[in-house]
Amino acid sequence: MTNLRFQVVEEAFKKKPLEVATPKERPSEYFGKYVFNRAKMYKYLPAKVYDKLIDVIDNGSRLDRSIADAVAAGMKQWAEENGVTHYTHWFQPLTEGTAEKHDAFIEHDGKGGMIEEFSGKLLVQQEPDASSFPSGGIRNTFEARGYSAWDPTSPVFIIDDTLCIPTIFISYTGEALDYKAPLLRALHAVNVAATEVCRYFDPNVKKVTCNLGWEQEYFLVDEGLYSARPDLMLTGRTLMGHDSAKNQQMDDHYFGTIPDRVQAFMKDLEVQALELAIPCKTRHNEVAPNQFEIAPIFEETNIANDHNMLLMSLMKKVARKHGFRVLLHEKPFAGINGSGKHNNWSLSTDTGVLLHAPGKNSEENLRFITFIVETLMGVYRHNGLIKASIMSATNAHRLGANEAPPAIISSFLGKQLSELLNHIENSDKDNIFNVAGKQGMELDIPEIPELLIDNTDRNRTSPFAFTGNRFEFRAVGSEANCASAMIALNTAVAEALADFKRRVDALIAEGHDKTDAIVDILREDIKTCKPIRFDGNGYSDEWKAEAEKRGLDCETSCPLIFDNYLSESSIRMFEAMNVMNRKELEARNEVKWDTYTKRIQIEARVMGDITMNHIVPVATHYQSRLAKNVMDMRQIFPIEKAEKLCARNMKLIEEIAERTQAIETGVEELTNARKVANKIESEREKAIAYHDTVAPKMEEIRYQIDKLELIVADELWTLPKYRELLFIR
C-alpha cells in the first residue's frame, strides 16, 4: 500500500530554493515603482491640479471634482506606460479581505472601433454590487446598489495589468459597508480631538497624525503537504494532529538562520512589496517552527492598513511560486505559538511624536503625560469594546496561549512610568514639584526639568504595552484587518481627549491657571483609569480574579464579547465621534455573529468528513491487521504463550475499538448539535449555540483522534503529521 503522505514528504525534501532575480538598483531606487506617488503626480499632473490634490491629501480639503478628469488622465498615461489595460476600485468589505472588479480602459469610438478611455467619473466613483457582500441586513439581496468612492489619501498602485484605486464602500442608503470608511472617520476624530489638546502646549500645532507599524506573523507550509491536509485547505488550521516530539521546546528556531527556500521567498516578497511602496524593514524566524515575521517602517495608519491588506494578498501569491502556502490563521497548530499582528500605535504632530519622552522642556513632558493618561482612559472606559475589536473565531484560539496576551485588556507601562503616575496621583500640590527621579534627576510636576523613561522588560502577556514612544497592541490577530482594532482604539482615545479638554476648559473658565487645571484633571483620570494598568503575569489565575474585581471585561465567549459593540457607551461614543451610527453597529454585529457561526460550522463539517473518511477507516484497517496477527499467533504458539505474546496487540485492538466508537458517537452528536443550532433564527443566539454546544464537541473528537495517531502504524496514517508539516524546508 503506497501512502500519498510519504510521497509528498519525499518531494518536499527534494525541493530546492528558486533563483530569485535581484534588481540591480538599490531598494531606494525601485521603491514605489508601481505606485502613483507624489513624484509621479508631479510629473503627470498639471501644476494647479497637483497643488489641489496635495491639499486634499495633506490638509483634508474636500476633493474638487473639477480636477478629477485631469487626475484620471495623468494616472492613465502613467498606467499605460507600465502595460496596464484595466482598472479596479480596490476596497475592504466586511469579509476581512479585499475586493475588486476589473474594467478595461476601452469604450466605443462611435466608428465601429474602440478607444482607450478613463474619465474622472470612473476614477472617483463606481457602483459595485452590494447584495452579495456581508451587510448585516443593511442591504437585501434584491437591493444591489452600493458605491465605491476614491480615497485620495491612499496612493493608487499597479498589480499586474490592473490599476488599483483604493476606495471606501458604502450602501445606496449611505451606511459604511467596509472598514476604510469608519477608519477614516476615526482618524479624523482623533486628529481633531488631539490637535485641540496639543494647542494647550503649542498653539501652532495644525494636525495630529495616527501612525501604525504592524508586525505580520505567519506560517509557511510546503504546498504538497498542505494539499494533503483537507483541514488546512478548507479552514486554515489543523483540526487534528498530535504534538511533534520536538516543536519549539529548544527555542532554536527563534531568530535562527533563515532556511534557503524561505530566504528566497522572503527576498522575492520584499522586492515586490517595495515596488508597491510597502516599506518592509524586518524579517526573521519567529518562535514556532516554520513561523516567520515581516514588519515595515511606521506609516500613517490609513496607508499602513492598506499596505497590510495588500501584503497579505501578495505573500500568498509569492509563496505559491516558491512551493509554499502561507498560513495566516492565528492558531494553525495546537501546542505551539500562534500568529499575531502586533499593532504599534502612536500619535504625532509636525513637531514630533506625542508619546515620546523625555521632552525638550517641561511643557513637552506634561504633554507626554497627558496623552499617556488619556490613551489609558480611552482603553479603560472601553476595554470590552477594544477586546471585541480584535476577537474572532480564529483569534480566540490564540489569545491566552503560548505567549499571546490573554482575553483581558490591560496595559503594561513599566516601572518608572507607573511610579510617575502613582506619584502624580498621591502627592499634594505642595510637594509634587520636587521629586527625586532616576539617577538623582529632579522630577517636577508639572514643571518637569527632565523625565527619564527606562527601557523596561517587555511584558509578553500584556495586550496593550507601552514600549518607549508607542503602545504595542499585541492582541490583534494575524489574519485580521488592522482597521477593526484601529477604529475602536482611535475612537476611544478621541472621546477621552475631547472629554479631557471639556473638563480642563471648564476649570480655566472658572479662573484656574491652565497648567493647574491640566494637572488636576490628569490626577482625576489617573485615579479613574488605574484598573487598566497591570505589569504582572497576565496568564495567572490571580490576575483573572483581580481583573474581575477591577471591573474589567473578563468574558471569554466570542459571540458574547461582540455585545460590547452594542453597549450604550459604545454606541454613544461612536455616534458622538461621528464614526459609526447605531444602524451600522447593529449591522456589523450581525456580520460578526454570522461569520463566527459559519467558521465553526465549516470546521465541524470538515472534521466530520475527515474523521469518517480518513481516521476511522485507517484505524479499523490497522485494527484488522492486529486482529489477524493475534489469530496467526494463536495458531502458531500454545494458547498460554500465544495469549501472553498477544497481550499488547489485544490491548491496542480494544483501545482502537473504544476510541473509534467514541469518535463515531462524537461525530453523530456534533452533527445533531449543528442541526439544532442551525434552526435558531437569531444570529446572536445561533453563534452562542455554536460556541457552547458545537465547538466543545470538536475538541472531544480531536482528543480521541490525536490518541489514535500515536497508536496506528505510521505507514497507514494518511494525513501529514506535525513533525512533517513543521520541519520541512
XYZ file of C-alpha atoms in Angstrom:
729
model
C 0.000 0.000 0.000
C 1.589 3.283 -1.178
C 0.898 6.186 1.128
C 0.447 9.548 -0.606
C 1.715 11.211 2.546
C 5.137 9.610 2.123
C 5.301 10.779 -1.490
C 4.576 14.426 -0.728
C 7.026 14.412 2.195
C 9.741 12.994 -0.029
C 9.033 15.577 -2.726
C 9.154 18.361 -0.144
C 12.605 17.238 0.999
C 13.871 17.358 -2.598
C 12.718 20.908 -3.329
C 15.414 23.474 -3.872
C 15.057 27.235 -3.484
C 14.142 29.159 -6.627
C 16.651 31.507 -8.134
C 15.287 34.981 -7.441
C 16.318 37.782 -9.746
C 17.849 40.593 -7.729
C 17.197 44.111 -9.038
C 20.398 45.886 -9.982
C 19.178 49.072 -8.328
C 19.255 49.727 -4.625
C 15.880 49.336 -2.864
C 15.552 53.113 -2.579
C 15.703 53.346 -6.383
C 12.806 50.978 -7.112
C 10.759 51.770 -4.001
C 7.257 52.751 -5.131
C 7.904 51.790 -8.750
C 4.288 50.730 -9.219
C 2.678 53.453 -7.082
C 1.251 56.768 -8.265
C 3.112 58.662 -5.556
C 3.848 62.371 -5.227
C 6.796 62.254 -7.612
C 4.631 60.712 -10.311
C 1.744 63.075 -9.530
C 4.144 65.968 -10.046
C 5.302 64.524 -13.356
C 1.953 63.525 -14.854
C -0.440 66.179 -13.483
C -0.771 69.878 -14.361
C 0.724 72.085 -11.645
C -2.587 73.516 -10.426
C -4.166 70.064 -10.337
C -1.171 68.710 -8.426
C -1.445 71.501 -5.847
C -5.156 70.910 -5.304
C -4.703 67.150 -4.939
C -1.854 67.584 -2.443
C -4.053 69.960 -0.449
C -6.681 67.215 -0.245
C -4.111 64.671 0.909
C -2.257 66.863 3.418
C -4.973 69.112 4.768
C -8.156 67.100 4.418
C -9.701 69.531 1.943
C -12.739 68.275 0.049
C -11.855 66.855 -3.364
C -12.831 69.214 -6.169
C -14.474 67.032 -8.802
C -13.394 69.551 -11.443
C -9.836 68.190 -11.250
C -10.899 64.525 -11.463
C -10.615 64.310 -15.255
C -7.092 65.733 -15.224
C -6.029 63.363 -12.440
C -7.558 60.400 -14.282
C -5.763 61.370 -17.493
C -2.422 61.547 -15.708
C -2.995 58.223 -13.967
C -3.999 56.585 -17.248
C -0.904 57.849 -19.046
C 1.372 56.547 -16.299
C -0.509 53.245 -16.112
C -0.388 52.598 -19.851
C 3.351 53.275 -19.863
C 3.555 50.366 -17.408
C 1.488 47.987 -19.556
C -1.808 48.471 -17.707
C -5.026 47.662 -19.574
C -7.595 47.540 -16.734
C -8.570 49.449 -13.603
C -10.407 48.488 -10.437
C -11.809 50.086 -7.312
C -9.997 48.194 -4.544
C -11.974 48.100 -1.303
C -12.230 46.267 2.009
C -15.678 44.747 2.625
C -16.676 43.083 5.893
C -15.243 39.751 4.700
C -11.843 40.582 6.326
C -10.319 40.522 2.836
C -10.259 42.859 -0.159
C -12.483 43.053 -3.236
C -12.011 44.221 -6.799
C -13.888 44.242 -10.120
C -11.691 44.837 -13.153
C -12.800 47.003 -16.089
C -10.832 47.630 -19.271
C -9.738 51.062 -20.490
C -11.989 50.734 -23.535
C -15.108 52.407 -24.906
C -16.769 52.519 -28.324
C -15.322 55.222 -30.545
C -18.586 55.668 -32.475
C -16.945 54.494 -35.692
C -17.098 50.757 -35.165
C -13.861 50.638 -33.215
C -12.623 51.111 -29.658
C -10.658 53.757 -27.811
C -8.837 53.663 -24.509
C -10.655 55.845 -22.014
C -10.563 56.547 -18.294
C -12.516 59.541 -17.051
C -12.635 61.373 -13.751
C -16.109 59.961 -13.174
C -14.741 56.406 -13.345
C -11.863 57.322 -11.044
C -13.993 58.951 -8.361
C -16.971 56.594 -8.143
C -18.265 53.183 -9.177
C -21.293 51.053 -8.338
C -20.233 47.521 -7.337
C -22.984 45.054 -6.454
C -23.595 45.367 -2.703
C -26.017 42.471 -2.352
C -23.506 39.632 -2.055
C -21.173 41.223 0.472
C -21.884 40.936 4.206
C -24.072 43.884 5.209
C -25.837 42.742 8.377
C -29.240 43.418 6.844
C -28.481 46.935 5.557
C -28.783 45.589 2.015
C -31.199 42.886 0.880
C -30.352 40.531 -1.959
C -32.776 42.345 -4.235
C -31.291 45.731 -3.285
C -27.977 45.531 -5.021
C -26.717 49.094 -5.331
C -23.635 50.195 -3.444
C -20.985 52.810 -4.132
C -17.205 52.737 -4.041
C -15.552 56.149 -3.770
C -11.902 57.030 -4.327
C -9.774 57.676 -1.227
C -7.169 60.195 -2.485
C -5.130 59.880 0.723
C -4.093 56.318 -0.169
C -1.944 56.097 -3.331
C -3.144 54.272 -6.429
C -0.986 51.275 -7.391
C -0.489 48.684 -10.133
C -0.854 44.917 -9.772
C -0.011 43.016 -12.967
C -2.051 44.734 -15.723
C -4.504 46.499 -13.408
C -4.596 49.993 -11.929
C -5.864 49.578 -8.348
C -7.693 52.541 -6.803
C -8.177 52.374 -3.006
C -11.778 53.254 -2.168
C -14.384 53.276 0.544
C -17.526 51.162 0.068
C -20.932 52.438 1.170
C -24.536 51.396 0.648
C -27.099 53.190 -1.503
C -28.592 54.478 1.739
C -25.251 55.865 2.954
C -24.073 53.347 5.584
C -20.487 52.109 5.529
C -20.163 48.530 4.277
C -16.407 48.353 4.700
C -13.533 49.002 7.100
C -11.941 52.014 5.401
C -14.839 54.472 5.740
C -15.143 54.207 9.553
C -11.343 54.079 9.860
C -11.041 57.408 8.047
C -13.721 58.861 10.322
C -11.943 57.561 13.438
C -8.637 59.034 12.264
C -10.358 62.363 11.664
C -11.913 62.237 15.135
C -8.605 61.605 16.892
C -6.924 64.285 14.765
C -9.480 66.916 15.805
C -9.510 65.965 19.491
C -5.738 65.549 19.808
C -4.969 68.769 17.939
C -7.135 70.775 20.322
C -5.376 69.260 23.344
C -1.959 69.837 21.749
C -2.731 73.540 21.490
C -2.619 73.791 25.280
C 1.114 73.232 24.874
C 1.833 74.570 21.381
C -0.730 76.828 19.663
C 0.971 76.256 16.300
C 0.041 72.567 16.021
C -2.152 72.158 12.945
C -2.653 68.407 12.699
C -2.199 65.178 14.654
C -1.498 62.014 12.701
C -2.071 58.489 13.921
C 0.788 56.156 12.993
C 0.745 52.385 12.708
C 3.566 49.905 12.480
C 2.236 46.370 12.145
C 4.266 43.199 12.629
C 2.882 40.385 10.475
C 3.497 36.846 11.758
C 2.758 33.849 9.537
C 3.495 30.167 8.971
C 4.830 28.571 5.797
C 3.868 25.017 4.869
C 5.060 23.025 1.893
C 2.362 23.137 -0.783
C 2.266 19.390 -1.276
C 1.739 18.711 2.426
C -0.865 21.475 2.552
C -2.797 19.807 -0.269
C -2.761 16.514 1.651
C -4.471 18.147 4.656
C -8.143 18.942 3.848
C -8.496 20.765 7.163
C -5.689 23.196 6.305
C -7.099 23.761 2.843
C -10.661 24.431 3.974
C -10.289 26.013 7.425
C -6.740 27.371 7.592
C -5.844 25.273 10.645
C -5.241 21.660 11.626
C -8.383 20.314 13.262
C -6.413 17.301 14.485
C -2.803 16.317 14.966
C -0.680 15.207 17.887
C 2.274 17.287 19.063
C 5.585 16.587 17.426
C 8.147 15.112 19.838
C 10.158 18.244 19.080
C 8.377 21.503 18.454
C 9.562 24.800 19.982
C 10.940 23.498 23.303
C 14.544 24.323 22.399
C 13.788 27.878 21.196
C 16.240 27.162 18.405
C 14.074 28.487 15.593
C 13.616 31.985 17.028
C 15.919 34.435 15.221
C 17.743 31.425 13.796
C 19.270 31.134 10.353
C 16.515 31.523 7.759
C 16.201 28.344 5.626
C 17.273 28.753 1.988
C 13.814 28.193 0.476
C 12.259 30.607 2.927
C 15.007 33.159 2.304
C 14.282 33.004 -1.428
C 10.585 33.537 -0.747
C 11.265 36.458 1.603
C 13.603 38.099 -0.874
C 11.076 37.827 -3.687
C 8.289 39.107 -1.438
C 10.298 42.090 -0.236
C 11.240 43.202 -3.740
C 7.627 43.119 -4.903
C 6.438 44.797 -1.702
C 8.992 47.608 -2.004
C 7.930 48.189 -5.602
C 4.439 48.782 -4.180
C 5.871 51.229 -1.595
C 5.332 48.861 1.323
C 8.376 49.814 3.443
C 9.416 46.327 4.588
C 12.321 46.564 7.002
C 12.457 43.490 9.257
C 12.318 39.752 8.572
C 13.145 36.882 10.891
C 12.268 33.434 12.163
C 9.593 33.515 14.848
C 9.366 31.248 17.914
C 7.411 28.314 16.490
C 8.942 26.092 13.807
C 8.041 27.243 10.280
C 6.804 30.557 11.722
C 8.177 33.857 10.433
C 7.615 37.599 10.627
C 7.789 40.593 8.326
C 7.487 44.167 9.588
C 7.607 47.587 7.909
C 8.610 51.079 8.986
C 5.811 53.091 10.628
C 3.339 54.832 8.302
C 0.179 56.902 8.598
C -2.490 54.455 9.752
C -4.754 54.535 6.707
C -1.871 53.809 4.337
C -0.322 51.264 6.717
C -3.616 49.415 6.877
C -3.952 49.342 3.094
C -0.379 48.113 2.829
C -1.021 45.291 5.275
C -4.085 44.132 3.341
C -2.092 44.305 0.118
C 0.870 42.443 1.616
C -1.302 39.572 2.899
C -2.608 39.075 -0.637
C 0.853 39.438 -2.163
C 2.547 36.990 0.194
C 0.041 34.245 -0.673
C 0.778 34.732 -4.363
C 4.556 34.783 -3.940
C 4.524 31.773 -1.602
C 2.857 29.545 -4.211
C 5.566 30.471 -6.698
C 8.101 29.072 -4.193
C 6.169 25.879 -3.434
C 4.759 27.136 -0.118
C 1.374 28.027 1.268
C 1.101 30.906 3.724
C -0.987 30.248 6.828
C -2.389 33.420 8.369
C -4.747 31.659 10.760
C -3.986 32.737 14.317
C -3.576 29.154 15.549
C -2.941 26.700 12.710
C -1.148 24.237 15.011
C -2.067 23.270 18.561
C 0.568 23.345 21.290
C 2.895 25.935 19.748
C 2.817 29.694 19.334
C 0.063 31.181 17.259
C 0.461 34.179 14.989
C -0.443 37.736 15.838
C -0.241 41.064 14.103
C 1.153 43.435 16.699
C -0.149 46.955 16.027
C 2.386 49.543 17.186
C 0.253 52.659 17.631
C 1.355 56.238 18.173
C 0.293 59.840 17.618
C 2.472 62.573 16.168
C 2.357 66.184 15.038
C 4.544 68.086 12.607
C 6.773 68.755 15.644
C 7.305 65.145 16.774
C 5.848 62.057 18.463
C 3.366 62.827 21.225
C 4.182 59.704 23.213
C 7.935 60.271 23.284
C 9.781 61.169 26.495
C 11.814 62.853 27.838
C 10.783 66.073 26.141
C 12.867 69.150 25.442
C 11.105 71.153 28.138
C 8.504 70.919 30.897
C 5.614 71.617 28.535
C 6.562 68.692 26.279
C 6.859 66.388 29.274
C 3.458 67.442 30.593
C 2.032 66.923 27.114
C 3.551 63.438 27.066
C 1.888 62.559 30.387
C -1.418 63.982 29.153
C -1.513 61.784 26.085
C -0.384 58.690 28.001
C -3.107 59.139 30.607
C -5.886 59.963 28.144
C -4.953 56.964 25.998
C -5.290 54.817 29.106
C -8.627 56.488 29.838
C -9.952 55.537 26.414
C -8.755 51.952 26.747
C -10.141 51.674 30.291
C -13.576 53.074 29.527
C -13.975 50.828 26.511
C -11.838 47.809 27.400
C -14.641 45.437 26.448
C -15.048 47.122 23.067
C -11.283 47.106 22.472
C -11.345 43.364 23.119
C -14.308 42.899 20.785
C -12.393 44.719 18.038
C -9.719 42.007 17.938
C -11.902 38.993 18.749
C -12.824 36.365 16.156
C -13.415 32.646 15.912
C -9.787 32.245 14.829
C -8.075 34.649 17.242
C -9.975 33.079 20.151
C -7.718 30.005 19.752
C -4.592 32.137 20.167
C -5.379 34.572 22.974
C -4.004 33.441 26.305
C -1.856 30.645 24.889
C 1.877 30.324 24.150
C 2.938 33.920 24.825
C -0.148 35.532 23.242
C -1.831 38.036 25.539
C -4.961 36.914 27.395
C -8.519 37.911 26.535
C -8.500 40.627 29.202
C -7.410 44.075 28.071
C -4.808 45.689 30.327
C -1.834 47.980 29.821
C 1.800 47.486 30.837
C 3.639 50.770 31.462
C 6.899 49.696 33.045
C 8.254 50.565 36.464
C 9.263 54.201 36.051
C 6.177 55.408 34.206
C 3.948 53.562 36.684
C 5.796 55.190 39.589
C 5.438 58.589 37.958
C 1.658 58.235 37.573
C 1.381 56.959 41.141
C 3.339 59.991 42.322
C 1.023 62.396 40.499
C -1.986 60.600 41.925
C -0.804 60.588 45.546
C 1.249 63.775 46.004
C -0.318 67.047 47.083
C 0.441 70.285 45.311
C 2.949 71.420 47.926
C 5.447 68.641 47.273
C 4.610 67.472 43.791
C 7.175 69.829 42.265
C 10.311 68.413 43.937
C 10.504 64.700 43.465
C 13.730 62.761 43.125
C 13.802 60.967 39.836
C 16.115 58.358 38.415
C 19.864 58.887 38.707
C 19.459 61.874 41.028
C 17.433 63.843 38.457
C 14.720 66.130 39.829
C 11.270 65.290 38.549
C 8.953 68.263 38.943
C 5.291 68.029 38.094
C 4.129 69.836 36.062
C 7.344 71.861 35.613
C 9.405 68.761 34.913
C 13.048 69.551 34.132
C 13.705 66.062 32.798
C 11.766 62.853 32.511
C 13.585 59.553 32.113
C 11.689 56.547 30.817
C 13.558 53.283 31.223
C 13.759 50.592 28.610
C 11.958 48.056 30.771
C 11.464 44.367 30.143
C 8.728 43.679 27.629
C 5.639 42.064 29.108
C 4.726 39.352 26.626
C 1.357 38.832 28.298
C 0.223 42.467 28.078
C -2.317 43.163 25.321
C -1.532 46.907 25.265
C 2.027 47.620 26.354
C 3.851 50.947 26.365
C 7.241 50.467 24.709
C 9.001 53.828 24.931
C 7.346 56.009 22.268
C 4.285 53.982 21.332
C 1.777 51.459 22.573
C 2.068 47.937 21.200
C -1.399 46.451 20.745
C -0.325 42.805 20.815
C -3.749 41.152 20.791
C -4.604 41.771 17.109
C -4.867 38.530 15.118
C -2.618 37.681 12.198
C -5.342 37.378 9.550
C -7.406 40.326 10.821
C -7.914 43.645 9.121
C -5.955 46.092 11.319
C -8.712 48.643 10.750
C -11.064 46.908 13.181
C -8.714 47.475 16.132
C -7.654 50.927 14.911
C -11.263 52.117 14.573
C -12.100 51.166 18.163
C -8.817 52.407 19.669
C -8.693 55.767 17.899
C -12.343 56.493 18.559
C -11.922 55.685 22.261
C -8.846 57.898 22.518
C -10.600 60.703 20.619
C -13.512 60.572 23.069
C -11.145 60.619 26.071
C -9.213 63.619 24.699
C -12.403 65.527 23.893
C -13.712 64.882 27.404
C -10.354 65.917 28.900
C -10.443 69.231 27.033
C -14.034 69.925 28.041
C -13.188 69.498 31.736
C -9.948 71.494 31.551
C -11.722 74.329 29.725
C -14.406 74.347 32.427
C -11.753 74.850 35.134
C -9.983 77.568 33.141
C -13.341 79.320 32.686
C -13.693 79.297 36.483
C -10.401 81.159 36.796
C -7.908 78.299 37.292
C -4.398 78.518 35.878
C -4.121 76.430 32.700
C -1.305 74.222 33.990
C -3.020 73.688 37.346
C -6.236 72.774 35.542
C -4.434 70.223 33.379
C -2.736 68.626 36.388
C -6.000 68.497 38.363
C -7.825 66.706 35.551
C -4.873 64.387 34.962
C -4.902 63.407 38.622
C -8.616 62.554 38.397
C -8.058 60.471 35.286
C -5.021 58.655 36.677
C -7.192 57.502 39.567
C -10.090 56.594 37.273
C -8.116 54.520 34.772
C -5.838 52.821 37.318
C -7.651 49.447 36.965
C -6.397 49.110 33.379
C -2.742 49.276 34.479
C -1.167 45.873 35.133
C 2.523 44.974 34.926
C 2.340 41.356 36.107
C 1.690 37.926 34.601
C -1.455 38.081 32.507
C -1.683 34.273 32.431
C -2.079 33.819 36.160
C -5.368 32.812 37.762
C -4.773 35.555 40.307
C -4.880 38.175 37.555
C -8.167 36.835 36.198
C -9.716 37.168 39.642
C -8.153 40.583 40.167
C -9.273 41.827 36.741
C -12.835 40.878 37.537
C -12.617 42.781 40.833
C -11.346 45.797 38.919
C -14.408 45.721 36.678
C -12.557 44.754 33.504
C -14.300 42.675 30.875
C -13.329 39.029 31.519
C -15.776 37.364 29.127
C -14.234 34.588 27.018
C -17.162 33.657 24.760
C -16.518 35.218 21.368
C -20.208 35.832 20.492
C -20.847 37.456 23.874
C -17.754 39.643 23.574
C -19.251 41.113 20.399
C -22.087 42.506 22.545
C -19.694 45.278 23.570
C -20.235 46.956 20.205
C -23.904 47.460 21.083
C -23.483 48.681 24.646
C -24.933 52.132 25.188
C -21.489 53.532 25.994
C -20.079 52.202 22.701
C -22.974 53.480 20.610
C -22.837 56.865 22.331
C -19.080 57.111 21.705
C -19.198 56.096 18.030
C -22.078 58.435 17.294
C -20.605 61.371 19.224
C -17.305 60.999 17.358
C -19.190 60.613 14.030
C -17.519 57.272 13.277
C -20.497 54.882 13.082
C -24.178 55.128 13.927
C -26.373 52.620 15.713
C -27.624 51.082 12.466
C -24.079 50.499 11.196
C -23.005 48.987 14.526
C -26.004 46.664 14.661
C -25.335 45.576 11.089
C -21.659 44.878 11.782
C -22.512 42.759 14.767
C -24.906 40.708 12.656
C -21.984 40.120 10.293
C -19.642 39.221 13.162
C -22.074 36.683 14.643
C -22.825 35.201 11.219
C -19.119 34.951 10.360
C -18.377 33.262 13.681
C -21.145 30.708 13.102
C -20.008 29.909 9.580
C -16.387 29.487 10.666
C -17.306 26.906 13.306
C -19.881 25.325 11.009
C -17.307 24.757 8.266
C -14.782 23.380 10.752
C -17.371 20.977 12.159
C -18.319 19.704 8.718
C -14.696 19.282 7.677
C -13.918 17.431 10.905
C -16.833 15.086 10.342
C -15.740 14.366 6.761
C -12.073 13.750 7.611
C -12.968 11.641 10.633
C -15.280 9.283 8.785
C -13.301 9.158 5.509
C -9.734 9.123 6.816
C -9.380 8.473 10.516
C -11.904 5.731 11.237
C -11.118 3.655 8.085
C -7.375 3.833 8.768
C -7.824 2.935 12.426
C -10.108 -0.015 11.695
C -7.757 -1.217 8.959
C -4.906 -1.266 11.443
C -7.179 -2.925 13.976
C -7.933 -5.673 11.453
C -4.228 -6.165 10.835
C -3.654 -6.536 14.575
C -6.563 -8.980 14.835
C -5.130 -11.149 12.062
C -1.771 -11.120 13.824
C -3.455 -12.340 17.041
C -5.214 -15.172 15.185
C -1.968 -16.197 13.466
C -0.098 -16.206 16.773
C -2.724 -18.430 18.358
C -2.301 -20.957 15.572
C 1.476 -20.989 15.893
C 2.002 -20.976 19.669
C 0.442 -22.867 22.565
C -2.568 -20.961 23.901
C -0.917 -19.738 27.126
C 2.162 -18.450 25.344
C 0.067 -17.015 22.499
C -2.104 -15.054 24.954
C 0.988 -13.676 26.614
C 2.564 -12.701 23.303
C -0.679 -11.198 22.024
C -1.455 -9.157 25.138
C -0.142 -5.892 23.705
C -1.983 -6.287 20.419
C -5.193 -7.222 22.211
C -4.878 -4.096 24.326
C -4.396 -1.971 21.198
C -7.363 -3.622 19.469
C -9.545 -2.817 22.445
C -8.271 0.778 22.674
C -8.842 1.366 18.965
C -12.361 -0.013 19.267
C -13.142 2.246 22.208
C -11.686 5.340 20.618
C -13.291 4.821 17.218
C -16.612 4.235 18.962
C -16.137 7.479 20.896
C -15.257 9.263 17.659
C -18.274 7.953 15.761
C -20.560 8.861 18.651
C -18.911 12.268 18.843
C -19.428 12.943 15.126
C -23.088 11.988 15.428
C -23.519 14.318 18.409
C -21.626 17.049 16.560
C -23.959 16.738 13.572
C -27.037 16.838 15.780
C -25.727 19.882 17.658
C -25.240 21.671 14.336
C -28.745 20.813 13.207
C -30.226 22.204 16.409
C -28.144 25.386 16.207
C -28.963 25.918 12.525
C -32.666 26.198 13.330
C -32.100 29.238 15.540
C -33.158 32.405 13.711
C -31.283 34.996 15.781
C -27.699 35.338 14.506
C -26.520 36.136 18.018
C -28.213 33.141 19.631
C -27.062 30.859 16.829
C -23.447 31.977 17.314
C -23.765 31.385 21.051
C -25.109 27.887 20.395
C -22.192 27.106 18.089
C -19.766 28.352 20.750
C -21.403 26.473 23.622
C -22.536 23.200 22.024
C -20.724 22.651 18.709
C -17.143 23.809 19.301
C -16.645 21.760 22.522
C -17.637 18.533 20.750
C -14.953 19.150 18.152
C -12.352 19.278 20.912
C -13.624 15.992 22.349
C -13.333 14.312 18.945
C -9.875 15.746 18.395
C -8.646 14.324 21.675
C -9.571 10.802 20.556
C -8.093 11.245 17.072
C -4.783 12.532 18.419
C -4.548 9.490 20.668
C -5.198 7.202 17.690
C -2.399 8.904 15.757
C 0.057 7.579 18.366
C -1.296 4.050 18.012
C -1.893 3.444 14.301
C 1.046 2.293 12.192
C 2.809 5.259 10.619
C 2.634 3.873 7.080
C -1.163 3.726 7.264
C -1.749 7.268 8.559
C -2.830 9.319 5.537
C -2.607 12.856 6.922
C 0.780 14.610 7.144
C 1.807 14.817 10.797
C 3.066 17.808 12.757
C 6.651 16.608 12.572
C 6.378 16.797 8.767
C 4.292 19.949 8.454
C 6.529 21.941 10.788
C 10.013 20.818 9.807
C 10.024 20.542 6.011
C 12.226 23.169 4.387
